[in-house]
Amino acid sequence: MSQVDNEPKWYVVHTYSGYENKVKTDLEKTIKNRELEDFFFDIVVPMEEQIEIKDGKRKTNLKKVFPGYVLIKMIVTEESWYIVRNTRGVTGFVGSGTEPIALTPEEIRNMGFEQAVIEVDYDVNDSVKVINGPLEGFVGVVQEINKEKNKVKVVVSMFGRETPVELEFSQVEKI
């Protein structure tokens, strides 16, 4: 392992076919047990809906987009790298030799599972209006902005009570 980069990046891990979800579950358990949440940000088995028409009946199935691969957003350290490599079902990181190679921002965008960073024009304590979703039309105050998950926590007044709600960045606009 060369330098440790403190920016989380997406890496691709190769698994035995059919082990993708097990690898994801096992890794999540290990991360929680070893309290390594600061190094792991997301573990994804990309899925897409596939509509099948059989005997005149429409059926929707979820199909793996990249069978045999799991995508992990993580900070690579000796320990985090070791834990992933030694998870049952993992055959290794995709990359050359021993160094895991992060996906480029362009590769991530092309896969379409992580949007580009969304810049917001509001701050904590700003008043915002909900512009879509079940709370459309409500006005609230920004309590917290989570850029990692593209979510914003807004306190809205509902039925005379202050209620914190978590919304997507795109669901609110600054007043």
mmCIF file of C-alpha atoms in Angstrom:
data_model
loop_
_atom_site.group_PDB
_atom_site.id
_atom_site.type_symbol
_atom_site.label_atom_id
_atom_site.label_comp_id
_atom_site.label_asym_id
_atom_site.label_seq_id
_atom_site.Cartn_x
_atom_site.Cartn_y
_atom_site.Cartn_z
ATOM 1 C CA MET A 1 0.000 0.000 0.000
ATOM 2 C CA SER A 2 1.444 3.340 -0.971
ATOM 3 C CA GLN A 3 -0.012 6.537 0.455
ATOM 4 C CA VAL A 4 -3.270 6.571 2.377
ATOM 5 C CA ASP A 5 -5.758 8.900 0.743
ATOM 6 C CA ASN A 6 -8.323 10.293 3.169
ATOM 7 C CA GLU A 7 -10.880 10.986 0.427
ATOM 8 C CA PRO A 8 -13.406 8.169 0.021
ATOM 9 C CA LYS A 9 -13.367 6.728 -3.494
ATOM 10 C CA TRP A 10 -15.308 4.014 -5.319
ATOM 11 C CA TYR A 11 -13.547 0.691 -5.818
ATOM 12 C CA VAL A 12 -14.681 -2.431 -7.612
ATOM 13 C CA VAL A 13 -14.369 -5.782 -5.870
ATOM 14 C CA HIS A 14 -14.590 -9.066 -7.755
ATOM 15 C CA THR A 15 -16.636 -11.802 -6.084
ATOM 16 C CA TYR A 16 -17.655 -15.358 -6.817
ATOM 17 C CA SER A 17 -20.780 -15.287 -8.957
ATOM 18 C CA GLY A 18 -23.911 -15.315 -6.801
ATOM 19 C CA TYR A 19 -22.009 -14.062 -3.717
ATOM 20 C CA GLU A 20 -22.516 -10.332 -4.361
ATOM 21 C CA ASN A 21 -25.269 -9.758 -1.772
ATOM 22 C CA LYS A 22 -23.619 -12.057 0.769
ATOM 23 C CA VAL A 23 -20.346 -10.123 0.410
ATOM 24 C CA LYS A 24 -22.251 -6.847 0.927
ATOM 25 C CA THR A 25 -24.057 -8.179 4.052
ATOM 26 C CA ASP A 26 -20.939 -9.785 5.558
ATOM 27 C CA LEU A 27 -18.866 -6.651 4.952
ATOM 28 C CA GLU A 28 -21.529 -4.431 6.546
ATOM 29 C CA LYS A 29 -21.531 -6.684 9.650
ATOM 30 C CA THR A 30 -17.718 -6.691 9.896
ATOM 31 C CA ILE A 31 -17.543 -2.896 9.492
ATOM 32 C CA LYS A 32 -20.117 -2.436 12.271
ATOM 33 C CA ASN A 33 -18.447 -4.977 14.583
ATOM 34 C CA ARG A 34 -15.005 -3.411 14.139
ATOM 35 C CA GLU A 35 -16.385 0.147 14.265
ATOM 36 C CA LEU A 36 -14.891 1.075 10.897
ATOM 37 C CA GLU A 37 -17.808 3.218 9.681
ATOM 38 C CA ASP A 38 -15.377 6.133 9.215
ATOM 39 C CA PHE A 39 -13.675 4.236 6.370
ATOM 40 C CA PHE A 40 -16.673 2.771 4.535
ATOM 41 C CA PHE A 41 -19.372 4.961 3.016
ATOM 42 C CA ASP A 42 -21.393 2.785 0.688
ATOM 43 C CA ILE A 43 -21.499 -0.790 -0.593
ATOM 44 C CA VAL A 44 -23.529 -1.305 -3.745
ATOM 45 C CA VAL A 45 -24.606 -4.287 -5.802
ATOM 46 C CA PRO A 46 -25.980 -2.352 -8.794
ATOM 47 C CA MET A 47 -29.392 -3.677 -9.826
ATOM 48 C CA GLU A 48 -31.781 -2.779 -12.609
ATOM 49 C CA GLU A 49 -35.412 -3.608 -13.134
ATOM 50 C CA GLN A 50 -36.121 -5.992 -15.945
ATOM 51 C CA ILE A 51 -39.665 -6.419 -17.193
ATOM 52 C CA GLU A 52 -40.534 -9.860 -18.429
ATOM 53 C CA ILE A 53 -43.791 -10.856 -20.090
ATOM 54 C CA LYS A 54 -44.568 -14.521 -19.574
ATOM 55 C CA ASP A 55 -47.914 -16.149 -20.398
ATOM 56 C CA GLY A 56 -49.378 -12.682 -20.977
ATOM 57 C CA LYS A 57 -48.418 -11.629 -17.437
ATOM 58 C CA ARG A 58 -46.055 -8.766 -16.792
ATOM 59 C CA LYS A 59 -43.388 -9.549 -14.226
ATOM 60 C CA THR A 60 -40.691 -7.219 -12.916
ATOM 61 C CA ASN A 61 -37.403 -8.737 -11.829
ATOM 62 C CA LEU A 62 -34.337 -7.130 -10.337
ATOM 63 C CA LYS A 63 -31.245 -8.148 -12.227
ATOM 64 C CA LYS A 64 -27.613 -7.525 -11.290
ATOM 65 C CA VAL A 65 -26.032 -4.977 -13.615
ATOM 66 C CA PHE A 66 -22.491 -6.320 -13.059
ATOM 67 C CA PRO A 67 -22.720 -9.973 -11.935
ATOM 68 C CA GLY A 68 -19.637 -10.940 -9.926
ATOM 69 C CA TYR A 69 -18.852 -7.376 -8.828
ATOM 70 C CA VAL A 70 -19.556 -5.222 -5.789
ATOM 71 C CA LEU A 71 -18.856 -1.484 -5.692
ATOM 72 C CA ILE A 72 -17.508 -0.035 -2.453
ATOM 73 C CA LYS A 73 -17.031 3.614 -1.539
ATOM 74 C CA MET A 74 -14.246 3.561 1.012
ATOM 75 C CA ILE A 75 -11.026 5.056 2.264
ATOM 76 C CA VAL A 76 -8.279 2.525 1.610
ATOM 77 C CA THR A 77 -6.042 1.797 4.600
ATOM 78 C CA GLU A 78 -4.103 -1.368 5.413
ATOM 79 C CA GLU A 79 -7.003 -2.478 7.633
ATOM 80 C CA SER A 80 -9.943 -1.560 5.364
ATOM 81 C CA TRP A 81 -8.201 -3.146 2.371
ATOM 82 C CA TYR A 82 -7.446 -6.300 4.385
ATOM 83 C CA ILE A 83 -11.043 -6.624 5.631
ATOM 84 C CA VAL A 84 -12.511 -6.391 2.128
ATOM 85 C CA ARG A 85 -9.966 -8.798 0.627
ATOM 86 C CA ASN A 86 -10.594 -11.361 3.346
ATOM 87 C CA THR A 87 -14.386 -11.302 3.198
ATOM 88 C CA ARG A 88 -15.728 -14.699 2.153
ATOM 89 C CA GLY A 89 -16.600 -14.707 -1.546
ATOM 90 C CA VAL A 90 -14.244 -11.856 -2.505
ATOM 91 C CA THR A 91 -11.588 -12.815 -5.032
ATOM 92 C CA GLY A 92 -9.897 -9.412 -4.970
ATOM 93 C CA PHE A 93 -10.009 -5.771 -5.949
ATOM 94 C CA VAL A 94 -10.183 -4.893 -9.614
ATOM 95 C CA GLY A 95 -6.894 -3.194 -10.440
ATOM 96 C CA SER A 96 -3.323 -4.002 -11.238
ATOM 97 C CA GLY A 97 -1.497 -6.236 -8.803
ATOM 98 C CA THR A 98 -1.828 -5.340 -5.145
ATOM 99 C CA GLU A 99 -2.996 -1.722 -5.457
ATOM 100 C CA PRO A 100 -6.761 -1.241 -5.690
ATOM 101 C CA ILE A 101 -7.536 1.320 -8.396
ATOM 102 C CA ALA A 102 -10.378 3.768 -7.776
ATOM 103 C CA LEU A 103 -13.012 4.439 -10.398
ATOM 104 C CA THR A 104 -12.689 7.806 -12.096
ATOM 105 C CA PRO A 105 -15.499 10.370 -11.654
ATOM 106 C CA GLU A 106 -16.342 9.800 -15.329
ATOM 107 C CA GLU A 107 -16.673 6.026 -14.864
ATOM 108 C CA ILE A 108 -18.914 6.600 -11.847
ATOM 109 C CA ARG A 109 -21.143 9.006 -13.811
ATOM 110 C CA ASN A 110 -21.338 6.584 -16.734
ATOM 111 C CA MET A 111 -22.603 3.868 -14.402
ATOM 112 C CA GLY A 112 -25.288 6.260 -13.276
ATOM 113 C CA PHE A 113 -25.453 5.127 -9.662
ATOM 114 C CA GLU A 114 -23.874 8.210 -8.150
ATOM 115 C CA GLN A 115 -24.878 11.626 -9.374
ATOM 116 C CA ALA A 116 -22.396 14.418 -9.664
ATOM 117 C CA VAL A 117 -21.932 16.471 -6.513
ATOM 118 C CA ILE A 118 -24.930 18.746 -6.105
ATOM 119 C CA GLU A 119 -24.149 22.256 -4.968
ATOM 120 C CA VAL A 120 -26.864 23.801 -2.832
ATOM 121 C CA ASP A 121 -27.471 27.524 -2.434
ATOM 122 C CA TYR A 122 -28.824 27.281 1.110
ATOM 123 C CA ASP A 123 -27.147 26.883 4.496
ATOM 124 C CA VAL A 124 -28.082 25.679 7.959
ATOM 125 C CA ASN A 125 -30.724 28.022 9.495
ATOM 126 C CA ASP A 126 -31.911 29.215 6.045
ATOM 127 C CA SER A 127 -35.629 29.102 5.255
ATOM 128 C CA VAL A 128 -36.507 26.739 2.423
ATOM 129 C CA LYS A 129 -39.663 25.678 0.619
ATOM 130 C CA VAL A 130 -40.420 22.044 -0.241
ATOM 131 C CA ILE A 131 -40.991 21.982 -4.019
ATOM 132 C CA ASN A 132 -41.982 18.344 -4.541
ATOM 133 C CA GLY A 133 -42.927 15.176 -2.721
ATOM 134 C CA PRO A 134 -45.607 14.626 -0.058
ATOM 135 C CA LEU A 135 -44.621 17.818 1.812
ATOM 136 C CA GLU A 136 -44.775 20.073 -1.265
ATOM 137 C CA GLY A 137 -45.619 23.649 -0.313
ATOM 138 C CA PHE A 138 -44.358 23.338 3.261
ATOM 139 C CA VAL A 139 -41.813 25.869 4.477
ATOM 140 C CA GLY A 140 -39.099 24.980 6.957
ATOM 141 C CA VAL A 141 -35.684 25.791 8.331
ATOM 142 C CA VAL A 142 -32.567 23.837 7.313
ATOM 143 C CA GLN A 143 -31.199 21.994 10.354
ATOM 144 C CA GLU A 144 -28.488 19.884 8.729
ATOM 145 C CA ILE A 145 -26.957 19.341 5.264
ATOM 146 C CA ASN A 146 -25.544 15.902 4.435
ATOM 147 C CA LYS A 147 -23.481 16.191 1.228
ATOM 148 C CA GLU A 148 -22.407 12.558 1.489
ATOM 149 C CA LYS A 149 -26.012 11.387 0.961
ATOM 150 C CA ASN A 150 -27.389 14.455 -0.902
ATOM 151 C CA LYS A 151 -29.947 14.905 1.873
ATOM 152 C CA VAL A 152 -31.060 17.893 3.893
ATOM 153 C CA LYS A 153 -32.790 17.840 7.281
ATOM 154 C CA VAL A 154 -35.495 20.497 7.464
ATOM 155 C CA VAL A 155 -37.694 21.374 10.439
ATOM 156 C CA VAL A 156 -41.229 22.027 9.170
ATOM 157 C CA SER A 157 -44.277 23.035 11.127
ATOM 158 C CA MET A 158 -46.909 20.312 10.771
ATOM 159 C CA PHE A 159 -50.169 20.361 12.681
ATOM 160 C CA GLY A 160 -48.739 23.015 14.978
ATOM 161 C CA ARG A 161 -45.641 20.960 15.814
ATOM 162 C CA GLU A 162 -42.037 21.362 14.694
ATOM 163 C CA THR A 163 -41.119 18.182 12.844
ATOM 164 C CA PRO A 164 -37.664 17.351 11.423
ATOM 165 C CA VAL A 165 -37.861 15.685 7.998
ATOM 166 C CA GLU A 166 -35.105 14.354 5.755
ATOM 167 C CA LEU A 167 -35.398 15.368 2.107
ATOM 168 C CA GLU A 168 -33.378 15.099 -1.099
ATOM 169 C CA PHE A 169 -31.431 18.246 -2.075
ATOM 170 C CA SER A 170 -33.651 18.535 -5.162
ATOM 171 C CA GLN A 171 -36.850 18.644 -3.085
ATOM 172 C CA VAL A 172 -36.210 22.049 -1.520
ATOM 173 C CA GLU A 173 -35.317 25.542 -2.669
ATOM 174 C CA LYS A 174 -34.135 28.607 -0.789
ATOM 175 C CA ILE A 175 -36.778 31.232 -0.141
#
